Tab-separated table of C-alpha atoms in Angstrom:
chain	number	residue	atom	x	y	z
A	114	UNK	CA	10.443	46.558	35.037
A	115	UNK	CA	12.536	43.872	33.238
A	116	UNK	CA	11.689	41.170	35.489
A	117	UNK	CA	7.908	42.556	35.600
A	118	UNK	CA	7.836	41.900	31.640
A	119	UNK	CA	9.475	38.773	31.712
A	120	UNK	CA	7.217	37.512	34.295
A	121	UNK	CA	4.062	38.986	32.094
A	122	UNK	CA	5.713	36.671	29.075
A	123	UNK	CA	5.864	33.618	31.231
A	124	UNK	CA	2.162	34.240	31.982
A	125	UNK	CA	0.409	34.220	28.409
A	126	UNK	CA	2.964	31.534	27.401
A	127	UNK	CA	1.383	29.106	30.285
A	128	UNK	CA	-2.284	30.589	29.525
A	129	UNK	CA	-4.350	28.481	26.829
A	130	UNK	CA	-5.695	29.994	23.988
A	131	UNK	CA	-9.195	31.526	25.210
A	132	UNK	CA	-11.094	31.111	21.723
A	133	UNK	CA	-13.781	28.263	22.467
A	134	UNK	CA	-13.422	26.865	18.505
A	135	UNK	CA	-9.039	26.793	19.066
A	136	UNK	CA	-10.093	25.033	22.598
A	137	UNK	CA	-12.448	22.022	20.894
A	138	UNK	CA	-10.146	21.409	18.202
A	139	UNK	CA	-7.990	20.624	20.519
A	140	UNK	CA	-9.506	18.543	23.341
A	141	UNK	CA	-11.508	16.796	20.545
A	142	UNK	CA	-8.240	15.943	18.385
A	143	UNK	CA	-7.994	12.135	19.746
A	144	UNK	CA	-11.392	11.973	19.196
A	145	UNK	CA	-11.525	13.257	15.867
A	146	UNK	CA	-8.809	10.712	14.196
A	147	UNK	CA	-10.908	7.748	16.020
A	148	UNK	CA	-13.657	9.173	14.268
A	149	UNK	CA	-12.085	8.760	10.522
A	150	UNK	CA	-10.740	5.797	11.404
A	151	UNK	CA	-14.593	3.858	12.091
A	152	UNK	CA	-15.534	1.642	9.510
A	153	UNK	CA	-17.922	3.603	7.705
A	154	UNK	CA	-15.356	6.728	7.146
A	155	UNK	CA	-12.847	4.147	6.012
A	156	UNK	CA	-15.301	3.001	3.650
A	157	UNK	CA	-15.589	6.440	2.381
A	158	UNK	CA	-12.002	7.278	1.941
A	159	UNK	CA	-11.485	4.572	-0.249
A	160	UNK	CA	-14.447	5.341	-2.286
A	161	UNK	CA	-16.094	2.265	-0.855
A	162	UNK	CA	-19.313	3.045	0.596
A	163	UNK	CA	-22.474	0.846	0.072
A	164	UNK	CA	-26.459	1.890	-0.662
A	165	UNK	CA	-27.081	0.005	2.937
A	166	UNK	CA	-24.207	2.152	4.410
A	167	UNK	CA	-25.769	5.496	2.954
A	168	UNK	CA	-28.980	4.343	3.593
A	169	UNK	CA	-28.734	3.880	7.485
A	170	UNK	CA	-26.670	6.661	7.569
A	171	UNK	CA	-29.554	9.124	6.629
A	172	UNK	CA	-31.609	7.434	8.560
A	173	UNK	CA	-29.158	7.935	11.711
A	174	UNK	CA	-28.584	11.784	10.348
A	175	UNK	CA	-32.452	12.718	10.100
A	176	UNK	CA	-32.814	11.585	13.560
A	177	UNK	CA	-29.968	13.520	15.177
A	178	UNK	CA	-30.803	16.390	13.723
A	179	UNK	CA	-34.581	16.576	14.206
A	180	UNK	CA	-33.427	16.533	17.990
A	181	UNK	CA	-30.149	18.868	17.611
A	182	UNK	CA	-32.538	21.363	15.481
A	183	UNK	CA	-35.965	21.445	17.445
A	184	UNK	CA	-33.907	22.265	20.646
A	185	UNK	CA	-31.649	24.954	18.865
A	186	UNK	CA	-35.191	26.521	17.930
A	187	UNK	CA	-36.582	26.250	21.182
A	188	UNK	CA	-33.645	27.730	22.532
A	189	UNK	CA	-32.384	30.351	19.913
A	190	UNK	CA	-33.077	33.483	22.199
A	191	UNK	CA	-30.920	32.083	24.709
A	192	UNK	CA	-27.212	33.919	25.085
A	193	UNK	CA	-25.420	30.860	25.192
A	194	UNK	CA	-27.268	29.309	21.166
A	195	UNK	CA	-28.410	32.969	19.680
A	196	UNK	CA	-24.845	34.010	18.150
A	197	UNK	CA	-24.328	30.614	16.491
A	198	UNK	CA	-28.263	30.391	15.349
A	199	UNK	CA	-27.915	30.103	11.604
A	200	UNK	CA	-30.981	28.026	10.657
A	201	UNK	CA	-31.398	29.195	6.985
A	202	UNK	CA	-27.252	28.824	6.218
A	203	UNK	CA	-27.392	25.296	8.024
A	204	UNK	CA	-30.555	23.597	8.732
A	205	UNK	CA	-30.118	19.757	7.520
A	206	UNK	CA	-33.596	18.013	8.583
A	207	UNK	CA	-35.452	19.549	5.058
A	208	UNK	CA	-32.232	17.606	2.850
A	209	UNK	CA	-32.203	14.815	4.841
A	210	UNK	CA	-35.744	14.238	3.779
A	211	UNK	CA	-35.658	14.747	0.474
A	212	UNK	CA	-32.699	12.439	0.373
A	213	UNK	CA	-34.773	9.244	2.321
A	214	UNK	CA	-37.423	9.770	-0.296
A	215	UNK	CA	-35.864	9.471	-2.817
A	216	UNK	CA	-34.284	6.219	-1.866
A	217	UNK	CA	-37.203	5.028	0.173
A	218	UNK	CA	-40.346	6.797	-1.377
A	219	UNK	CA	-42.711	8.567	-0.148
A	220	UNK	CA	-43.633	6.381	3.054
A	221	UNK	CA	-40.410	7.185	4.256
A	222	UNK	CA	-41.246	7.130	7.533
A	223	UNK	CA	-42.248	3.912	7.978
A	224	UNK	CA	-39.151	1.810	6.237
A	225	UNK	CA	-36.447	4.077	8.435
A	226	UNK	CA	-34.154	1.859	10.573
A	227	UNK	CA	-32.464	3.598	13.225
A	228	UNK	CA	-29.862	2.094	15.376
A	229	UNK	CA	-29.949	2.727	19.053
A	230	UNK	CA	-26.630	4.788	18.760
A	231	UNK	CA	-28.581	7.327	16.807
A	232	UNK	CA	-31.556	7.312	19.646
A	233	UNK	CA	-28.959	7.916	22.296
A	234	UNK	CA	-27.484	11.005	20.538
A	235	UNK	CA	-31.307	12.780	19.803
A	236	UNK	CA	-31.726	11.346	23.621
A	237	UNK	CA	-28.577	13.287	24.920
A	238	UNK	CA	-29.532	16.405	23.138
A	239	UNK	CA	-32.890	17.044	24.033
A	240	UNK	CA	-31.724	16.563	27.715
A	241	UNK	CA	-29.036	19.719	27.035
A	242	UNK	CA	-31.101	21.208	25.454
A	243	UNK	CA	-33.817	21.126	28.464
A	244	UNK	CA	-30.809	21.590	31.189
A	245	UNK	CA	-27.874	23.375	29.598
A	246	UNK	CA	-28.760	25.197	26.545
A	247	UNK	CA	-25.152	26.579	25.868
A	248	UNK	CA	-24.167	23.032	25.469
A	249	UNK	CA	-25.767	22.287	22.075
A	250	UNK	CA	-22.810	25.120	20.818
A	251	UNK	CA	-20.575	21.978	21.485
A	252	UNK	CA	-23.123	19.620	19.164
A	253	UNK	CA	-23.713	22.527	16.374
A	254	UNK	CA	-19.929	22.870	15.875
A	255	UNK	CA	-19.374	19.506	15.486
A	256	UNK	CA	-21.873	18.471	13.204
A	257	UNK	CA	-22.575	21.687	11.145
A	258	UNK	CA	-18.800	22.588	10.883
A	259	UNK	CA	-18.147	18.954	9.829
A	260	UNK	CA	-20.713	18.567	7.605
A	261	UNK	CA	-19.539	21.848	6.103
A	262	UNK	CA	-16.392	20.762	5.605
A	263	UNK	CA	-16.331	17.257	4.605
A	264	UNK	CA	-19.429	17.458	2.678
A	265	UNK	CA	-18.183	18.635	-0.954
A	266	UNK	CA	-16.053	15.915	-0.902
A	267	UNK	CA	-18.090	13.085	0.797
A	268	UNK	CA	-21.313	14.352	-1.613
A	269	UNK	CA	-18.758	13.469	-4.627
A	270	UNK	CA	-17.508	10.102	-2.968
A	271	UNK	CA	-21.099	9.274	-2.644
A	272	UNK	CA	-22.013	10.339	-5.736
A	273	UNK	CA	-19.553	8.245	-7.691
A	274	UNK	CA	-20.049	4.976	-5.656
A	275	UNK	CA	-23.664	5.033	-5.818
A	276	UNK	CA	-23.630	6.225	-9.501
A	277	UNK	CA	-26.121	8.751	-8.653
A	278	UNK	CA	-26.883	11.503	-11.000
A	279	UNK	CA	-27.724	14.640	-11.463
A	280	UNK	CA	-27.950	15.217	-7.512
A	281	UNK	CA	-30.641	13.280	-6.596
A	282	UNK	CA	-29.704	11.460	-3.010
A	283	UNK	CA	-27.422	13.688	-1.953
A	284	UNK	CA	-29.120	16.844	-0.746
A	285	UNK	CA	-28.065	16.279	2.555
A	286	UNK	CA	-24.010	17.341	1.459
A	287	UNK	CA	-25.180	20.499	0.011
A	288	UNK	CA	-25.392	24.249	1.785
A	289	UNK	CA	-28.150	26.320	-0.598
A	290	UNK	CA	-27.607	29.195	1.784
A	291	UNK	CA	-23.740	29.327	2.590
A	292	UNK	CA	-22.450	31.134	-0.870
A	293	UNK	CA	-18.475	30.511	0.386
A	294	UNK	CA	-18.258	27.904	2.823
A	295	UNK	CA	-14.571	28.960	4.069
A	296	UNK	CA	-15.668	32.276	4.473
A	297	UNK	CA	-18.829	31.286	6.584
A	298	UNK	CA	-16.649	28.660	8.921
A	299	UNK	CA	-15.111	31.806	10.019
A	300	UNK	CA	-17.877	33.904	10.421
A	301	UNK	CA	-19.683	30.975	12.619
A	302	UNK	CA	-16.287	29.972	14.519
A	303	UNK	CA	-15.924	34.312	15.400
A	304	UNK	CA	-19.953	34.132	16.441
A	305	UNK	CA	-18.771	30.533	18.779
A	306	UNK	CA	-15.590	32.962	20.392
A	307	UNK	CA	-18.130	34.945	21.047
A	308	UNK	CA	-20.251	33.381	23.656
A	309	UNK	CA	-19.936	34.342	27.127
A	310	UNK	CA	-19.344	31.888	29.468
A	311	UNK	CA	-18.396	31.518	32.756
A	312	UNK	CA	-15.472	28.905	33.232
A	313	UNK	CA	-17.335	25.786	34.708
A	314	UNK	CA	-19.702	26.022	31.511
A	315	UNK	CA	-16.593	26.586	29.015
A	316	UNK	CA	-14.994	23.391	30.748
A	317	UNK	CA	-18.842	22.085	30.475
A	318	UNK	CA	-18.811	22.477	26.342
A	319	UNK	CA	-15.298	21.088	26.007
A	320	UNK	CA	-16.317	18.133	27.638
A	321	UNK	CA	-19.521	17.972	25.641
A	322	UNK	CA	-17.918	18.402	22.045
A	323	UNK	CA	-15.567	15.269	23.085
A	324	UNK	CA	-18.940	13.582	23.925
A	325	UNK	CA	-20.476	14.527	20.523
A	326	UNK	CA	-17.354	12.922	18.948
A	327	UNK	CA	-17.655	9.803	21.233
A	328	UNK	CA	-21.487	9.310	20.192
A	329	UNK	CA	-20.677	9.603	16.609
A	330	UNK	CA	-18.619	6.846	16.626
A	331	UNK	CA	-20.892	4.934	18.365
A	332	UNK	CA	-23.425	5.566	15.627
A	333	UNK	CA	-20.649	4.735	13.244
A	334	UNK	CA	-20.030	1.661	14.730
A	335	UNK	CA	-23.237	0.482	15.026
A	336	UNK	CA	-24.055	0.911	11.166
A	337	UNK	CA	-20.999	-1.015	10.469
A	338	UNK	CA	-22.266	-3.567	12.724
A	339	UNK	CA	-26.265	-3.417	11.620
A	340	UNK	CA	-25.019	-3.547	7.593
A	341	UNK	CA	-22.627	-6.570	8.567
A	342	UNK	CA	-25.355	-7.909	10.042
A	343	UNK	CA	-27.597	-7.397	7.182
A	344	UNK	CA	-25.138	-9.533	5.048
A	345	UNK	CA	-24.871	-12.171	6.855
A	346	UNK	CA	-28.705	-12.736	7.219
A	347	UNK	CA	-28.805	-12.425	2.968
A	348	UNK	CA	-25.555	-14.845	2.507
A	349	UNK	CA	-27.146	-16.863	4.950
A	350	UNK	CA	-30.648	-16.942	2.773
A	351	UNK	CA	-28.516	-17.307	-0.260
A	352	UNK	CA	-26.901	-20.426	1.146
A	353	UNK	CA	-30.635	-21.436	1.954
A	354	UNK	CA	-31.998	-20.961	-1.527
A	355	UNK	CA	-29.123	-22.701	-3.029
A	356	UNK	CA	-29.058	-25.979	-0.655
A	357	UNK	CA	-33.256	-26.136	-1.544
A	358	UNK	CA	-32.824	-26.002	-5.123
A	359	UNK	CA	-29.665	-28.414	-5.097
A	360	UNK	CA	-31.707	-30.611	-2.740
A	361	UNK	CA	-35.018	-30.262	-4.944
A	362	UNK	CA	-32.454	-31.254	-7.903
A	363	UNK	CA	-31.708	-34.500	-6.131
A	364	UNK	CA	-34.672	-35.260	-5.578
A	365	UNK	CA	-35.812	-35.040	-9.329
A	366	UNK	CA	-32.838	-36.852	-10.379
A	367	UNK	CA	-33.734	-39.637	-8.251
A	368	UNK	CA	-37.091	-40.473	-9.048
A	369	UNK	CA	-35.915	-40.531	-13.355
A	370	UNK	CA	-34.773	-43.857	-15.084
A	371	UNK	CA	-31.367	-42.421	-15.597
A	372	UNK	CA	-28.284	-41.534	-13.813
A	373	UNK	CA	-28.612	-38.517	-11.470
A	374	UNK	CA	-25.105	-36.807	-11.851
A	375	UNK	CA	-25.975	-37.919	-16.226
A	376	UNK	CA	-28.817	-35.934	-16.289
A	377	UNK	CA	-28.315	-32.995	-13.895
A	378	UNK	CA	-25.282	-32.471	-15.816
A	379	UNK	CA	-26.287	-32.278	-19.292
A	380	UNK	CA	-27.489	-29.290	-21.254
A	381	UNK	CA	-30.906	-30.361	-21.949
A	382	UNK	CA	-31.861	-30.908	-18.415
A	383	UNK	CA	-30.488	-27.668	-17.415
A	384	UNK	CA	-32.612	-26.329	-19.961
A	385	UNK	CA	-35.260	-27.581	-19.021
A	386	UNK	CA	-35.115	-27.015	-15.715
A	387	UNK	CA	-35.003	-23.286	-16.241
A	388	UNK	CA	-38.098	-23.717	-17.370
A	389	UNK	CA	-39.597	-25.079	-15.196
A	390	UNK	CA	-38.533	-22.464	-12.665
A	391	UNK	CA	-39.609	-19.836	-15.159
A	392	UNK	CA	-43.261	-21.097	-15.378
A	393	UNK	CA	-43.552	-22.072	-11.720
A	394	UNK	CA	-42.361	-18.267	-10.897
A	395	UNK	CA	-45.063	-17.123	-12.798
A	396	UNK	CA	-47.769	-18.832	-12.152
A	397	UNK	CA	-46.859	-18.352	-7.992
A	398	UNK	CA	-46.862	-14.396	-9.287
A	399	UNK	CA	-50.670	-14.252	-11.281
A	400	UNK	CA	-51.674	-15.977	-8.195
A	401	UNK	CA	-50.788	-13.828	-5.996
A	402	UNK	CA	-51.948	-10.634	-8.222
């Protein structure tokens, strides 16, 4: 009997811990400290983060989750989505909205930029969610769960940096239906536990959830990249502007009967070379009314 016990002991020492939400934390733990570690979460922790950063990141956000929540509809009656279908508590796509028009008015739409990253993600989960349903648990978790989380604290980051007020902007952070978020993680993380599956689809979301990490970063990544990008092109159109005027100076300078660096230099020609500016900047803008 002794050896019978001990042997028993051995046995659920060596077995893993069977709750699905215990198993993703854990095979998506690498993944997870890669993911705060991307530019755009670094820019967050230090309080750091731009309009263009926020900006592209809705846009990235609306599009991942009009994919992630027309396929949890379309599949909410199946056994493998139903117990973690919580579309009042934790739909996103109505915030997300309201956030883009605010920033971008009501034609919306039709300013978004949305990096390829983002197009992949929607792209992988509308094939799940055609294929293998129970998949999407692995998606929901990690983006509901983290947005749940994070997003008191992220809404207030954003908040601050932007100097937004009263709200506006940052719809996307809040949870109208969740009263106590702690309470509800648990609620949604028993509901998860509580999905059957057979083993080759349990080792089928584990894999997935380190996938949804993996194409998070990538959209991460390529926001960094696309606002970098965006800076360069308006340093580089600064640099422009300034070597026209300071050529267009030159060429003034040259064709008066004084010195060029004499005149350029004095307070009167500055003067009245504002002016100039200022009525040709007009005139350009009546026209074109």
């Amino acid at each position: 009997m002794e050896t019978e016990n001990k042997a028993q002991t051995e046995e659920e020492v060596e077995m893993p811990n069977r709750d699905l939400s215990e198993q993703i934390k854990e095979a998506t733990k690498d993944s997870h400290v890669r993911a705060e570690n991307t530019g755009l979460m670094l820019s967050y922790q230090k309080g750091q983060v731009t309009l263009a950063q926020y900006k592209l990141l809705l846009c990235s956000l609306h599009h991942i989750y009009v994919a992630l929540e027309e396929e949890l509809d379309k599949n909410s009656s199946h056994p493998g989505v139903a117990p973690i279908y919580f579309p009042t508590e934790l739909a996103r796509r109505e915030l997300i909205e309201e956030d883009l028009e605010h920033f971008y008015g009501q034609d919306w739409r039709e300013k978004m930029v949305v990096p390829k990253a983002a197009e992949r993600y929607a792209h992988r989960l509308r094939q799940i969610g055609g294929e293998n349903p129970e998949l999407l648990v692995a998606h929901a978790y990690t983006r509901y769960l983290g947005d749940l989380s994070g997003g008191q604290v992220l809404g207030r980051i954003t908040q601050k940096s932007l100097g937004l007020k009263n709200g506006d902007g940052v719809a996307f952070f809040t949870f109208p239906g969740v009263s106590s978020p702690n309470r509800f993680k648990q609620l949604y993380r028993s509901r998860m536990n509580s999905v059957e599956l057979t083993e080759e689809q349990r080792k089928g979301v584990l894999e997935e959830a380190v996938r949804a990490f993996e194409l998070n970063i990538q959209v991460f990544d390529a926001l960094q990249d696309l606002v970098s990008s965006m800076q360069r092109e308006a340093d580089r159109q600064t640099h422009t502007s300034q070597a026209e005027q300071l050529n267009g100076t030159q060429r003034l300078s040259n064709t008066l009967p004084f010195p060029g660096k004499l005149i350029t230099s004095t307070p009167l020609f500055r003067m009245v070379m504002g002016l100039c500016v200022a009525l040709a900047t007009v005139c350009m803008g009546i026209y074109a009314f």
